[in-house]
């Protein structure tokens, strides 16, 4: 079973940028999805972005579209989330996720089944 580990979280001022990384322990099935979720205190976990594991189509929630970019380096088994123009409302624990070997719809949160432990992102005003 694939294992995921996030890194790159931290504290930034509003308008700043961060890049999150997620390293997978093994090759992720090309027709499956990888993605990012986030959870702020007291709120439900929110799907943020998804990508076909083999590359290609990307998907974003309305709250981050135009500011965040999801990508991956297939050779390094690494997923990225470039976050620009950060806002205080982006403050949350960010989780890397995968659908494993499942061919799935990357914009549907229910398709994700494997999770990292999370990395904290804090955006101050």
Short mmCIF file of C-alpha atoms in Angstrom, two decimals, residues 2-119:
data_model
loop_
_atom_site.label_atom_id
_atom_site.label_comp_id
_atom_site.label_asym_id
_atom_site.label_seq_id
_atom_site.Cartn_x
_atom_site.Cartn_y
_atom_site.Cartn_z
CA UNK A 2 1.33 3.42 -0.92
CA UNK A 3 2.50 5.65 1.94
CA UNK A 4 2.33 9.44 1.66
CA UNK A 5 4.31 12.12 3.47
CA UNK A 6 3.72 15.87 3.15
CA UNK A 7 6.18 18.67 3.71
CA UNK A 8 6.52 22.39 3.02
CA UNK A 9 3.96 23.85 5.37
CA UNK A 10 4.70 26.94 7.39
CA UNK A 11 3.60 30.46 8.27
CA UNK A 12 3.34 33.25 5.70
CA UNK A 13 1.82 36.68 5.36
CA UNK A 14 -1.30 37.18 3.28
CA UNK A 15 -0.38 37.47 -0.37
CA UNK A 16 2.62 35.21 0.02
CA UNK A 17 3.34 31.80 -1.44
CA UNK A 18 4.19 28.29 -0.32
CA UNK A 19 4.86 25.05 -2.14
CA UNK A 20 3.78 21.82 -0.53
CA UNK A 21 5.33 18.50 -1.48
CA UNK A 22 4.10 14.96 -1.02
CA UNK A 23 6.36 11.98 -1.52
CA UNK A 24 4.77 8.63 -2.29
CA UNK A 25 6.55 5.47 -1.21
CA UNK A 26 5.98 3.72 -4.50
CA UNK A 27 4.73 4.24 -8.02
CA UNK A 28 1.10 5.35 -8.11
CA UNK A 29 -1.12 3.72 -10.70
CA UNK A 30 -1.28 6.00 -13.72
CA UNK A 31 -5.06 6.00 -14.07
CA UNK A 32 -5.65 6.79 -10.41
CA UNK A 33 -5.70 10.24 -8.80
CA UNK A 34 -3.64 12.17 -6.34
CA UNK A 35 -4.84 15.28 -4.62
CA UNK A 36 -4.82 17.70 -1.76
CA UNK A 37 -7.34 18.27 0.99
CA UNK A 38 -7.35 20.73 3.85
CA UNK A 39 -9.05 21.01 7.20
CA UNK A 40 -9.38 24.13 9.30
CA UNK A 41 -10.26 23.95 13.01
CA UNK A 42 -13.94 23.26 13.50
CA UNK A 43 -14.60 22.67 9.81
CA UNK A 44 -15.06 19.63 7.60
CA UNK A 45 -12.18 18.35 5.54
CA UNK A 46 -12.30 20.10 2.17
CA UNK A 47 -11.10 18.83 -1.18
CA UNK A 48 -8.72 21.36 -2.75
CA UNK A 49 -7.21 19.94 -5.94
CA UNK A 50 -6.71 16.72 -7.86
CA UNK A 51 -4.63 15.37 -10.71
CA UNK A 52 -4.51 12.21 -12.81
CA UNK A 53 -1.58 10.25 -11.38
CA UNK A 54 -0.04 9.71 -14.79
CA UNK A 55 -0.23 13.40 -15.58
CA UNK A 56 -2.67 15.44 -17.57
CA UNK A 57 -5.95 16.80 -16.32
CA UNK A 58 -6.06 18.88 -13.15
CA UNK A 59 -9.02 19.92 -11.04
CA UNK A 60 -9.52 22.63 -8.44
CA UNK A 61 -12.09 23.74 -5.93
CA UNK A 62 -13.65 27.11 -6.57
CA UNK A 63 -11.96 28.54 -3.50
CA UNK A 64 -8.44 28.02 -4.85
CA UNK A 65 -8.84 28.07 -8.63
CA UNK A 66 -6.50 30.62 -10.18
CA UNK A 67 -4.26 30.75 -7.11
CA UNK A 68 -3.12 27.16 -6.53
CA UNK A 69 -1.50 24.78 -8.99
CA UNK A 70 -1.27 21.02 -8.54
CA UNK A 71 1.45 19.11 -10.36
CA UNK A 72 3.57 16.02 -10.01
CA UNK A 73 6.98 14.66 -10.88
CA UNK A 74 6.27 11.09 -11.91
CA UNK A 75 9.91 10.01 -11.84
CA UNK A 76 10.24 11.16 -8.21
CA UNK A 77 6.82 9.91 -7.06
CA UNK A 78 6.23 13.43 -5.80
CA UNK A 79 3.11 15.57 -5.78
CA UNK A 80 3.19 19.35 -5.40
CA UNK A 81 0.80 22.12 -4.53
CA UNK A 82 2.00 25.59 -5.43
CA UNK A 83 -0.03 28.08 -3.42
CA UNK A 84 0.07 31.73 -4.46
CA UNK A 85 -1.77 34.79 -3.21
CA UNK A 86 -2.46 33.08 0.09
CA UNK A 87 -5.28 34.34 2.27
CA UNK A 88 -6.00 33.90 5.98
CA UNK A 89 -8.90 31.61 5.05
CA UNK A 90 -6.37 29.22 3.52
CA UNK A 91 -5.10 28.45 7.02
CA UNK A 92 -5.55 24.73 7.61
CA UNK A 93 -3.83 21.41 7.88
CA UNK A 94 -3.16 20.25 4.34
CA UNK A 95 -3.28 16.55 3.51
CA UNK A 96 -1.92 14.70 0.53
CA UNK A 97 -4.23 11.96 -0.72
CA UNK A 98 -4.38 9.18 -3.28
CA UNK A 99 -6.98 6.83 -4.70
CA UNK A 100 -4.36 4.07 -4.70
CA UNK A 101 -4.77 1.74 -7.66
CA UNK A 102 -8.31 2.87 -8.33
CA UNK A 103 -9.23 4.57 -11.58
CA UNK A 104 -11.27 7.44 -10.28
CA UNK A 105 -12.73 10.88 -10.73
CA UNK A 106 -10.15 13.25 -9.33
CA UNK A 107 -12.64 16.00 -8.49
CA UNK A 108 -14.79 13.72 -6.34
CA UNK A 109 -13.64 13.58 -2.70
CA UNK A 110 -15.11 10.14 -2.07
CA UNK A 111 -12.64 8.53 -4.48
CA UNK A 112 -9.65 9.18 -2.19
CA UNK A 113 -8.69 6.47 0.27
CA UNK A 114 -5.01 6.90 1.24
CA UNK A 115 -3.87 9.88 3.29
CA UNK A 116 -0.76 11.52 4.57
CA UNK A 117 -0.51 12.83 8.11
CA UNK A 118 -0.82 16.50 7.16
CA UNK A 119 1.24 19.67 7.24
#
